[in-house]
Amino acid sequence: MTLSAELIATEQRLGAHNYKPLDVVLTRGEGVHVWDSEGKQYLDCLSAYSAVNQGHCHPRILAALTEQASKLTLTSRAFRNDQLAPFYEEIAALTGSHKVLPMNSGAEAVETAIKAVRKWGYETRGIPEDKAEIIVCANNFHGRTLSIVSFSTDPDARRNFGPFTSGFSIVPFGDEKSFEAAINPNTVAALIEPIQGEAGVIIPPPGYFRRVRELCTQHDITLILDEIQTGLGRTGKLLAEEHENIEADVTLVGKALSGGFYPVSAVLSNSEVLGVLKPGQHGSTFGGNPLACAVARAALKVLVEEDMIGNAERMGARFLNGLGSIRSNMIKEVRGRGLMLAVELDPDVGGARPYCYALKEKGLLAKDTHENTIRFAPPLIIDEKQVDWALEQIEAVLTGPIS
Ligand SMILES: *Cc1c(COP(=O)(O)O)cnc(C)c1O
């Protein structure tokens, strides 16, 4: 039995089976590459769902982590720490935000935004108690907490987890008429992903977000963009909203905010929404801790200083172009923006999972999503040669027989 096989057997025996990972056990990562416990090298084309945009174990983020870890890690927000203010300053300057609320996981940032925007609706819009409504989109992914799965349309995310949180109105993604029709006097917010990542990299039609933005402004609705996956360079812009030429009122970031070292998320607010929260009304023991802030500051710094966002745009174009020129009757559609890419296979092919295993054999790790789609989202530091190598492996797997 290989070491990997032993570790997998133990995981299966002792762990809850709430994931079905590809059977590869990773022990080391550096840049765009990871290595398994038998020493085999892979090109990582998932980047931990875009948490590792800066590449694995980025040396400058690592240095910030170890330096801060040896000084001060956690104070709780009962006291102040010297990393929080500079983190606020730097992320606010970078994103043009007026207020910041730091949390840990992405789901916590989403929960925070929902709480704040409801309170804002009652206190400033005068919405009757418990009547606030938030418009969300079908096939959304915003996390796994109960309130969040309350407005999921994925049966697996919801089945037997009720009773659910009410106050959400679900409309089709990319359909401005349905969005407009869902608005009523109790609508406080819209919560939308700029590109639906987990749904399979679904890009909305041009003009959709412009119209959504207009409608939100017109009806005094807070537009919350969940940029936890699309943000921080993934699509070739700092925030994906820039592709749409709009600005959200509230932006959620997470994942790559720490370069994969540590869970750090934040609610960024352009409006007065976060101002409604008063002491004691919301918080988190670890939110805004000095270690998280130091890591996030370094993660943002390298993203900008090492031109990872520009690289994502250039390498994304090359990758998308390459995927588009693969001639294979297995491919139904190729989609992408920046380095957030997907190949949707023909449903007759019988699912994307076997192709992910075939790619793994060739040394490329990618993840299937929604049965027939393979997502490609390498770290933003990928270079031309690595993109071309990835394309060769993908072409071989999608044009040849798989074992
Ligand atoms: C990953 C993700 C989340 C949830 O983040 P967690 O850190 O897993 O809680 C929320 N929204 C989007 C768009 C995501 O991709």
Coordinates of C-alpha atoms and ligand atoms in Angstrom, one line a residue:
M1 CA 0.0 0.0 0.0
T2 CA 1.4 3.4 -0.9
L3 CA 1.5 6.2 1.7
S4 CA -1.2 8.0 -0.2
A5 CA -3.5 5.0 -0.1
E6 CA -3.0 4.5 3.6
L7 CA -3.8 8.2 4.3
I8 CA -6.9 8.0 2.1
A9 CA -8.1 4.9 3.9
T10 CA -7.7 6.6 7.3
E11 CA -9.5 9.7 6.1
Q12 CA -12.4 7.6 4.8
R13 CA -12.6 5.7 8.1
L14 CA -12.4 8.7 10.5
G15 CA -13.6 11.7 8.6
A16 CA -17.1 12.8 7.8
H17 CA -17.6 12.2 4.1
N18 CA -18.8 15.8 3.3
Y19 CA -16.3 16.0 0.4
K20 CA -15.4 13.7 -2.4
P21 CA -11.9 14.8 -3.2
L22 CA -9.8 13.6 -6.1
D23 CA -7.6 10.9 -4.7
V24 CA -4.3 12.8 -4.6
V25 CA -2.6 13.4 -1.3
L26 CA -0.5 16.6 -1.4
T27 CA 2.4 17.3 0.9
R28 CA 4.1 20.3 -0.6
G29 CA 3.4 23.3 -2.7
E30 CA 5.5 26.0 -4.3
G31 CA 4.3 28.6 -6.8
V32 CA 2.0 27.0 -9.4
H33 CA 3.1 23.4 -8.4
V34 CA 2.2 20.9 -5.7
W35 CA 3.7 17.5 -5.0
D36 CA 2.0 14.3 -3.7
S37 CA 3.3 12.0 -1.0
E38 CA 5.0 9.8 -3.7
G39 CA 6.8 12.9 -4.9
K40 CA 4.9 13.4 -8.1
Q41 CA 4.6 17.0 -9.3
Y42 CA 1.4 18.6 -10.5
L43 CA 0.4 21.9 -12.0
D44 CA -2.4 23.2 -9.7
C45 CA -5.3 24.4 -11.8
L46 CA -7.7 24.9 -8.9
S47 CA -5.7 27.1 -6.6
A48 CA -7.9 26.0 -3.6
Y49 CA -10.9 27.5 -5.3
S50 CA -8.9 30.7 -5.9
A51 CA -7.6 31.1 -2.4
V52 CA -4.0 30.6 -3.6
N53 CA -4.0 33.2 -6.3
Q54 CA -0.6 34.3 -5.3
G55 CA 0.9 30.8 -5.7
H56 CA 1.6 28.2 -3.0
C57 CA 3.7 29.3 -0.1
H58 CA 4.5 32.7 -1.5
P59 CA 7.8 33.6 0.2
R60 CA 6.8 37.2 1.1
I61 CA 3.5 36.2 2.6
L62 CA 5.2 33.4 4.4
A63 CA 7.7 35.9 5.8
A64 CA 4.9 38.1 7.0
L65 CA 3.2 35.1 8.6
T66 CA 6.2 33.8 10.5
E67 CA 7.3 37.3 11.6
Q68 CA 3.9 38.2 12.9
A69 CA 3.4 34.7 14.4
S70 CA 6.5 35.2 16.6
K71 CA 5.3 38.6 17.8
L72 CA 1.5 38.5 18.4
T73 CA -1.2 36.3 17.0
L74 CA -4.5 37.0 18.7
T75 CA -5.8 39.7 21.0
S76 CA -9.5 39.3 20.3
R77 CA -11.3 42.6 19.6
A78 CA -11.5 43.2 23.3
F79 CA -8.2 45.0 22.8
R80 CA -6.7 46.7 19.8
N81 CA -3.7 45.5 17.8
D82 CA -1.2 47.3 15.7
Q83 CA -1.9 45.4 12.4
L84 CA -5.6 46.2 12.1
A85 CA -5.4 49.9 11.3
P86 CA -2.8 49.5 8.5
F87 CA -4.8 46.6 7.1
Y88 CA -7.9 48.8 7.0
E89 CA -5.9 51.7 5.4
E90 CA -4.3 49.5 2.7
I91 CA -7.4 47.5 1.7
A92 CA -9.6 50.6 1.7
A93 CA -7.1 52.5 -0.5
L94 CA -6.8 49.6 -2.9
T95 CA -10.5 48.9 -3.3
G96 CA -11.8 52.5 -2.7
S97 CA -13.9 51.3 0.2
H98 CA -15.0 53.5 3.1
K99 CA -15.5 50.9 5.8
V100 CA -14.2 47.5 6.4
L101 CA -15.3 44.6 8.7
P102 CA -12.9 41.7 8.9
M103 CA -14.0 38.1 9.4
N104 CA -12.5 34.7 8.8
S105 CA -14.3 32.5 6.3
G106 CA -16.1 33.6 3.2
A107 CA -19.4 32.4 4.6
E108 CA -18.9 34.6 7.6
A109 CA -18.5 37.7 5.4
V110 CA -21.7 36.8 3.6
E111 CA -23.5 36.3 6.9
T112 CA -22.1 39.7 8.1
A113 CA -23.4 41.5 5.0
I114 CA -26.8 39.9 5.3
K115 CA -27.1 41.0 9.0
A116 CA -25.8 44.5 8.4
V117 CA -28.0 45.2 5.3
R118 CA -31.1 44.0 7.1
K119 CA -30.4 46.3 10.0
W120 CA -29.7 49.1 7.6
G121 CA -33.1 48.4 5.9
Y122 CA -35.0 48.7 9.1
E123 CA -33.2 51.7 10.5
T124 CA -32.7 53.8 7.5
R125 CA -35.3 52.6 4.9
G126 CA -38.0 52.1 7.5
I127 CA -38.8 48.6 6.3
P128 CA -41.4 46.9 8.7
E129 CA -39.9 44.6 11.3
D130 CA -38.8 41.2 9.9
K131 CA -40.0 42.0 6.4
A132 CA -36.6 42.7 4.7
E133 CA -36.0 40.9 1.5
I134 CA -32.8 40.2 -0.3
I135 CA -32.7 39.2 -4.0
V136 CA -30.3 36.4 -4.8
C137 CA -29.7 34.4 -8.0
A138 CA -30.5 30.8 -8.9
N139 CA -27.4 28.5 -8.9
N140 CA -25.6 30.8 -6.5
F141 CA -22.9 29.7 -4.2
H142 CA -22.3 31.9 -1.2
G143 CA -21.1 29.3 1.4
R144 CA -22.5 26.6 3.7
T145 CA -24.1 28.1 6.8
L146 CA -27.8 27.6 7.4
S147 CA -28.8 31.1 6.4
I148 CA -26.8 30.8 3.2
V149 CA -28.1 27.4 2.2
S150 CA -31.5 28.8 2.9
F151 CA -31.3 30.5 -0.5
S152 CA -29.4 27.9 -2.4
T153 CA -31.0 26.2 -5.3
D154 CA -28.8 23.2 -5.1
P155 CA -30.8 20.3 -3.6
D156 CA -27.7 18.7 -2.0
A157 CA -27.0 21.9 -0.2
R158 CA -30.4 22.1 1.4
R159 CA -32.0 18.6 1.7
N160 CA -32.9 17.8 5.3
F161 CA -31.2 20.9 6.7
G162 CA -34.4 22.9 7.3
P163 CA -36.0 24.9 8.8
F164 CA -34.5 27.7 6.8
T165 CA -34.0 31.4 7.1
S166 CA -36.6 33.4 5.2
G167 CA -36.4 36.7 3.5
F168 CA -34.8 35.8 0.2
S169 CA -36.2 36.1 -3.3
I170 CA -34.5 33.9 -5.9
V171 CA -34.3 35.1 -9.6
P172 CA -32.5 33.6 -12.6
F173 CA -28.9 34.9 -13.0
G174 CA -28.3 37.2 -15.9
D175 CA -32.0 38.1 -16.4
E176 CA -32.6 41.8 -15.7
K177 CA -36.4 41.6 -16.3
S178 CA -36.8 38.9 -13.5
F179 CA -34.5 41.0 -11.3
E180 CA -36.7 44.1 -11.8
A181 CA -39.9 42.1 -11.2
A182 CA -38.6 40.8 -7.9
I183 CA -38.2 44.3 -6.4
N184 CA -40.7 45.4 -3.9
P185 CA -40.8 48.0 -1.2
N186 CA -39.2 45.6 1.3
T187 CA -36.2 44.8 -0.9
V188 CA -33.1 45.9 1.0
A189 CA -30.3 44.3 -1.0
A190 CA -29.3 42.1 -3.9
L191 CA -26.5 39.6 -3.3
I192 CA -24.9 38.4 -6.5
E193 CA -21.7 36.8 -7.7
P194 CA -20.2 38.8 -10.6
I195 CA -19.4 35.5 -12.3
Q196 CA -21.0 32.3 -10.9
G197 CA -17.9 30.2 -10.0
E198 CA -19.3 27.1 -8.5
A199 CA -22.1 27.0 -11.0
G200 CA -19.5 26.4 -13.6
V201 CA -18.0 29.8 -14.4
I202 CA -21.2 31.4 -15.7
I203 CA -20.6 34.9 -17.1
P204 CA -23.7 37.1 -17.3
P205 CA -24.7 38.8 -20.5
P206 CA -23.2 42.2 -21.3
G207 CA -25.2 45.0 -19.7
Y208 CA -26.8 42.9 -17.0
F209 CA -24.9 44.3 -14.1
R210 CA -25.3 47.9 -15.5
R211 CA -29.0 47.4 -15.4
V212 CA -28.9 45.8 -11.9
R213 CA -26.8 48.7 -10.7
E214 CA -29.3 51.2 -12.1
L215 CA -32.3 49.4 -10.5
C216 CA -30.5 49.2 -7.1
T217 CA -29.7 52.9 -7.2
Q218 CA -33.2 53.8 -8.3
H219 CA -34.9 51.8 -5.5
D220 CA -32.3 52.4 -2.8
I221 CA -31.3 48.8 -2.7
T222 CA -27.8 47.8 -1.5
L223 CA -25.9 45.9 -4.2
I224 CA -23.7 43.3 -2.5
L225 CA -21.2 41.6 -4.8
D226 CA -19.8 38.4 -3.6
E227 CA -16.2 38.6 -5.0
I228 CA -14.9 35.9 -2.7
Q229 CA -13.9 33.9 -5.7
T230 CA -13.9 36.5 -8.5
G231 CA -12.0 39.2 -6.6
L232 CA -8.4 39.9 -6.0
G233 CA -7.1 39.4 -9.5
R234 CA -8.7 36.2 -10.5
T235 CA -10.5 37.6 -13.6
G236 CA -7.7 39.9 -14.6
K237 CA -9.0 42.9 -12.7
L238 CA -8.7 43.5 -9.0
L239 CA -12.4 43.1 -8.7
A240 CA -14.6 41.5 -11.3
E241 CA -17.1 44.5 -11.1
E242 CA -14.5 46.5 -13.1
H243 CA -15.4 44.4 -16.2
E244 CA -19.0 45.6 -15.8
N245 CA -18.0 49.2 -15.2
I246 CA -20.0 49.3 -12.0
E247 CA -19.4 49.7 -8.3
A248 CA -21.0 47.6 -5.7
D249 CA -22.2 49.2 -2.4
V250 CA -20.8 46.3 -0.5
T251 CA -18.1 43.9 -1.7
L252 CA -17.2 40.6 -0.1
V253 CA -13.7 39.3 -0.3
G254 CA -12.1 36.2 1.2
K255 CA -10.1 33.3 -0.2
A256 CA -7.0 35.0 -1.8
L257 CA -7.1 37.8 0.8
S258 CA -4.6 35.6 2.7
G259 CA -3.0 33.9 -0.3
G260 CA -4.1 30.6 1.1
F261 CA -2.2 30.8 4.4
Y262 CA -5.0 31.5 6.8
P263 CA -8.8 32.2 6.7
V264 CA -9.3 35.9 6.2
S265 CA -12.4 37.6 4.8
A266 CA -13.8 41.1 4.8
V267 CA -16.9 43.0 4.1
L268 CA -16.0 46.2 2.2
S269 CA -18.6 48.9 2.2
N270 CA -18.9 51.9 0.0
S271 CA -22.1 53.1 1.7
E272 CA -23.4 53.7 5.2
V273 CA -24.4 50.0 5.6
L274 CA -21.7 48.9 8.0
G275 CA -22.3 52.1 10.0
V276 CA -25.5 50.6 11.5
L277 CA -23.5 48.0 13.5
K278 CA -22.9 49.1 17.1
P279 CA -20.7 47.5 19.8
G280 CA -22.0 44.1 20.8
Q281 CA -24.1 43.5 17.7
H282 CA -21.7 41.5 15.6
G283 CA -18.2 40.1 15.9
S284 CA -15.8 37.2 15.8
T285 CA -13.0 36.2 18.2
F286 CA -10.5 35.7 15.4
G287 CA -11.8 38.4 13.0
G288 CA -9.2 41.2 12.5
N289 CA -6.6 39.4 14.5
P290 CA -3.0 40.6 14.0
L291 CA -1.8 37.5 12.3
A292 CA -4.6 37.6 9.8
C293 CA -4.1 41.3 9.2
A294 CA -0.3 40.9 8.7
V295 CA -0.9 38.0 6.3
A296 CA -3.6 39.8 4.4
R297 CA -1.5 42.9 4.0
A298 CA 1.3 40.9 2.5
A299 CA -1.1 39.0 0.3
L300 CA -2.5 42.2 -1.1
K301 CA 0.9 43.7 -1.5
V302 CA 2.3 40.9 -3.6
L303 CA -0.8 40.8 -5.8
V304 CA -0.2 44.4 -6.8
E305 CA 3.6 44.7 -6.7
E306 CA 4.2 41.5 -8.6
D307 CA 1.7 42.4 -11.3
M308 CA -0.3 39.3 -10.7
I309 CA -3.5 41.0 -11.9
G310 CA -2.0 42.0 -15.2
N311 CA -0.5 38.5 -15.6
A312 CA -4.0 37.0 -14.9
E313 CA -5.4 39.0 -17.8
R314 CA -2.6 38.1 -20.2
M315 CA -2.3 34.4 -19.3
G316 CA -6.1 34.1 -19.1
A317 CA -6.4 35.4 -22.6
R318 CA -3.8 32.9 -23.8
F319 CA -5.4 30.0 -21.8
L320 CA -8.9 30.8 -23.1
N321 CA -7.7 31.2 -26.7
G322 CA -5.9 27.8 -26.4
L323 CA -8.9 26.1 -24.9
G324 CA -11.0 27.5 -27.7
S325 CA -8.8 26.1 -30.4
I326 CA -8.9 22.5 -29.1
R327 CA -10.9 20.6 -31.7
S328 CA -12.9 17.9 -29.8
N329 CA -16.5 16.8 -30.2
M330 CA -16.5 16.2 -26.4
I331 CA -16.5 20.0 -25.8
K332 CA -19.8 21.7 -25.6
E333 CA -18.5 25.2 -24.5
V334 CA -15.4 27.0 -23.4
R335 CA -15.8 30.0 -21.0
G336 CA -13.6 32.3 -19.0
R337 CA -12.5 35.7 -17.9
G338 CA -9.0 36.2 -16.8
L339 CA -7.8 33.0 -15.2
M340 CA -11.2 31.8 -14.2
L341 CA -11.9 29.3 -17.0
A342 CA -14.1 26.3 -17.7
V343 CA -14.6 23.7 -20.3
E344 CA -18.1 22.3 -20.4
L345 CA -18.2 18.8 -21.8
D346 CA -21.0 17.4 -23.9
P347 CA -23.5 15.6 -21.5
D348 CA -23.1 12.4 -23.6
V349 CA -19.5 12.2 -22.4
G350 CA -20.7 10.9 -19.1
G351 CA -19.4 13.4 -16.6
A352 CA -16.2 15.4 -16.1
R353 CA -14.7 13.4 -13.2
P354 CA -12.9 10.7 -15.3
Y355 CA -11.3 13.5 -17.3
C356 CA -10.0 15.2 -14.1
Y357 CA -8.4 11.8 -13.2
A358 CA -6.9 11.6 -16.7
L359 CA -5.5 15.1 -16.3
K360 CA -4.1 14.1 -12.9
E361 CA -2.3 11.2 -14.5
K362 CA -0.7 13.8 -16.8
G363 CA 0.3 16.0 -13.9
L364 CA -2.4 18.6 -13.9
L365 CA -4.9 19.0 -11.1
A366 CA -8.4 20.4 -12.0
K367 CA -11.8 19.9 -10.4
D368 CA -15.1 19.0 -12.0
T369 CA -18.1 21.1 -11.1
H370 CA -21.7 20.4 -11.8
E371 CA -21.2 17.0 -13.5
N372 CA -20.0 18.1 -16.9
T373 CA -17.7 21.1 -16.4
I374 CA -14.0 21.2 -15.7
R375 CA -12.8 24.4 -14.1
F376 CA -9.2 25.7 -14.7
A377 CA -8.0 28.4 -12.3
P378 CA -4.3 28.2 -11.8
P379 CA -2.4 30.6 -9.5
L380 CA -2.1 34.0 -11.1
I381 CA 1.7 33.7 -11.3
I382 CA 1.5 31.1 -14.1
D383 CA 3.7 31.8 -17.1
E384 CA 3.4 31.3 -20.8
K385 CA 5.3 28.0 -20.9
Q386 CA 3.2 26.6 -18.1
V387 CA -0.1 27.7 -19.8
D388 CA 1.1 26.1 -23.0
W389 CA 2.0 22.9 -21.1
A390 CA -1.4 22.8 -19.5
L391 CA -3.1 23.2 -22.8
E392 CA -1.1 20.3 -24.3
Q393 CA -2.3 18.1 -21.4
I394 CA -5.9 19.2 -21.7
E395 CA -5.9 18.7 -25.5
A396 CA -4.4 15.3 -25.2
V397 CA -7.1 14.3 -22.6
L398 CA -10.0 15.8 -24.5
T399 CA -9.0 14.4 -27.9
G400 CA -7.6 11.0 -27.1
P401 CA -8.9 7.9 -25.4
I402 CA -8.8 7.9 -21.6
S403 CA -7.9 4.9 -19.5
Ligands
LIG1 C1 -15.8 30.0 -1.5 C2 -17.0 31.0 -1.6 C3 -17.7 31.4 -0.5 C4 -17.5 30.8 0.9 O1 -16.3 30.9 1.4 P1 -15.8 29.9 2.6 O2 -14.5 30.5 3.0 O3 -15.7 28.6 2.0 O4 -16.8 30.0 3.6 C5 -18.7 32.3 -0.7 N1 -18.9 32.8 -1.9 C6 -18.2 32.5 -3.0 C7 -18.5 33.1 -4.3 C8 -17.2 31.5 -2.9 O5 -16.6 31.1 -4.0

